[in-house]
Amino acid sequence: EENEWVKTHDSMRIGYIRDYIPYCGSNKDGDTCGVIRDIFGEWAKQLSLSHQIRIEYQAYDRYPDLVAALLSGEIDAAFPIHDNIWFSEQSGLVQTNDLVESGIYLVYRGDYNESTAKIIALTDRSPFQQNYVSTYYPDSEIYLADTQKDCLEAVKQGKATCTFLDSGRADELLSHREYNMLNRLTLDETINYCIGIRKGNNIMYSLLERGVSLIDKSDMTNAMYRYTDFGTRYTISNFIQDHIQIVLS
């Protein structure tokens, strides 16, 4: 069945979250970049499909839109999908084995106390935030923001008491000077990301899982750090902002 699929298809459609570096995003030329390219490049290499299957990437602004596209058949698979089997089953998805692991930061302002998680800023662009909060902080009030940067703004302005970031994203987001007053606490839990496939699409699941099982997870972790460095490179503009008083004098 896998061979028949390969014979009758010359491309595979992969959906991802827009501007979610280091996992997925676009470079200055508009081309898809991030760990997603390493994953599917290595998958094709491991199954000797590099010259048979063309990977086509499609970006989505919101995680629910990504899942909806997968369920409708608009795309064949999606990354990153938060490794949470219960939530995936409720959404009609099946998961491959994990490919990338990341830590979780609690980001807050002021002192850490019993009220720190009273109002949590979340965005539906994040693959993990809502699942994580509903599991570990079910009694907290939710402040829904548009982006993860807006979540940080909400904490900064006192509209929310905290937000959660995965460590892969945090370095890029917290590198902006306007968030220097925010604190971060590394939590014990970790996030694992995998590829999602529509439930019932057994051939696609089998084909992807067989290749994923051959990928060295440490290579994908190294790729994550490489793209994180790309996203947070220290520039001349950063230097000027850090030393503005000296520059003006």
mmCIF file of N, CA, C and O in Angstrom, residues 3 7 24 28 53 64 71 77 85 125 130 134 140 145 150 153 175 196 214 232 239 248:
data_model
loop_
_atom_site.group_PDB
_atom_site.id
_atom_site.type_symbol
_atom_site.label_atom_id
_atom_site.label_comp_id
_atom_site.label_asym_id
_atom_site.label_seq_id
_atom_site.Cartn_x
_atom_site.Cartn_y
_atom_site.Cartn_z
ATOM 1 N N ASN A 3 3.906 1.484 -1.238
ATOM 2 C CA ASN A 3 4.500 1.569 -2.572
ATOM 3 C C ASN A 3 3.490 2.098 -3.591
ATOM 4 O O ASN A 3 3.844 2.887 -4.475
ATOM 5 N N LYS A 7 3.813 5.458 -5.875
ATOM 6 C CA LYS A 7 3.715 5.386 -7.339
ATOM 7 C C LYS A 7 2.676 6.364 -7.890
ATOM 8 O O LYS A 7 2.809 6.837 -9.024
ATOM 9 N N CYS A 24 9.321 26.128 12.575
ATOM 10 C CA CYS A 24 8.880 26.370 11.207
ATOM 11 C C CYS A 24 8.689 27.872 11.003
ATOM 12 O O CYS A 24 8.369 28.596 11.936
ATOM 13 N N LYS A 28 14.178 35.162 4.582
ATOM 14 C CA LYS A 28 14.001 36.464 3.922
ATOM 15 C C LYS A 28 13.560 36.332 2.473
ATOM 16 O O LYS A 28 13.035 37.284 1.892
ATOM 17 N N ILE A 53 9.417 12.078 -4.144
ATOM 18 C CA ILE A 53 8.348 12.844 -3.498
ATOM 19 C C ILE A 53 8.802 14.290 -3.267
ATOM 20 O O ILE A 53 9.826 14.530 -2.634
ATOM 21 N N PRO A 64 -5.771 25.879 15.344
ATOM 22 C CA PRO A 64 -7.035 25.251 14.922
ATOM 23 C C PRO A 64 -7.186 25.192 13.407
ATOM 24 O O PRO A 64 -7.770 24.242 12.873
ATOM 25 N N LEU A 71 -7.744 17.715 8.870
ATOM 26 C CA LEU A 71 -8.954 16.890 8.914
ATOM 27 C C LEU A 71 -9.729 16.926 7.597
ATOM 28 O O LEU A 71 -10.373 15.939 7.217
ATOM 29 N N ALA A 77 -0.205 16.038 6.230
ATOM 30 C CA ALA A 77 0.354 15.923 7.575
ATOM 31 C C ALA A 77 0.641 17.320 8.099
ATOM 32 O O ALA A 77 0.655 18.295 7.336
ATOM 33 N N ILE A 85 -1.702 12.529 23.470
ATOM 34 C CA ILE A 85 -2.534 11.541 22.781
ATOM 35 C C ILE A 85 -4.016 11.789 23.009
ATOM 36 O O ILE A 85 -4.826 11.682 22.078
ATOM 37 N N ARG A 125 -2.431 30.339 18.425
ATOM 38 C CA ARG A 125 -1.372 30.056 17.462
ATOM 39 C C ARG A 125 -0.378 29.045 18.019
ATOM 40 O O ARG A 125 0.445 28.506 17.277
ATOM 41 N N GLN A 130 -2.745 25.820 25.183
ATOM 42 C CA GLN A 130 -4.084 25.556 25.704
ATOM 43 C C GLN A 130 -4.193 24.151 26.277
ATOM 44 O O GLN A 130 -4.841 23.944 27.316
ATOM 45 N N SER A 134 -4.965 23.693 30.309
ATOM 46 C CA SER A 134 -6.188 22.983 30.703
ATOM 47 C C SER A 134 -5.873 21.746 31.532
ATOM 48 O O SER A 134 -6.690 21.307 32.348
ATOM 49 N N SER A 140 -7.477 28.365 36.428
ATOM 50 C CA SER A 140 -6.979 29.712 36.146
ATOM 51 C C SER A 140 -7.894 30.427 35.150
ATOM 52 O O SER A 140 -8.513 29.804 34.285
ATOM 53 N N ALA A 145 -4.957 36.043 23.749
ATOM 54 C CA ALA A 145 -4.224 37.026 22.957
ATOM 55 C C ALA A 145 -4.041 36.503 21.531
ATOM 56 O O ALA A 145 -4.226 35.316 21.261
ATOM 57 N N ASP A 150 1.906 39.003 21.913
ATOM 58 C CA ASP A 150 0.799 39.688 22.594
ATOM 59 C C ASP A 150 0.572 39.124 23.991
ATOM 60 O O ASP A 150 0.128 39.842 24.891
ATOM 61 N N GLU A 153 2.986 40.932 26.042
ATOM 62 C CA GLU A 153 2.496 42.294 26.251
ATOM 63 C C GLU A 153 1.434 42.322 27.340
ATOM 64 O O GLU A 153 1.387 43.247 28.155
ATOM 65 N N SER A 175 14.124 38.103 23.668
ATOM 66 C CA SER A 175 15.314 38.877 23.311
ATOM 67 C C SER A 175 14.979 40.348 23.065
ATOM 68 O O SER A 175 15.866 41.200 23.058
ATOM 69 N N GLY A 196 1.462 15.173 12.924
ATOM 70 C CA GLY A 196 0.076 14.738 13.038
ATOM 71 C C GLY A 196 -0.488 14.322 11.697
ATOM 72 O O GLY A 196 -0.169 14.927 10.660
ATOM 73 N N LEU A 214 13.439 6.184 11.914
ATOM 74 C CA LEU A 214 14.838 6.096 11.496
ATOM 75 C C LEU A 214 15.593 7.403 11.691
ATOM 76 O O LEU A 214 16.806 7.465 11.492
ATOM 77 N N THR A 232 17.844 34.790 16.817
ATOM 78 C CA THR A 232 18.187 35.714 17.895
ATOM 79 C C THR A 232 19.582 36.295 17.727
ATOM 80 O O THR A 232 20.211 36.676 18.687
ATOM 81 N N PHE A 239 22.982 46.383 19.443
ATOM 82 C CA PHE A 239 24.060 47.040 20.187
ATOM 83 C C PHE A 239 23.707 48.496 20.458
ATOM 84 O O PHE A 239 23.885 48.996 21.573
ATOM 85 N N LEU A 248 24.225 58.488 22.123
ATOM 86 C CA LEU A 248 23.719 59.846 22.064
ATOM 87 C C LEU A 248 24.700 60.861 22.619
ATOM 88 O O LEU A 248 24.717 62.036 22.211
#
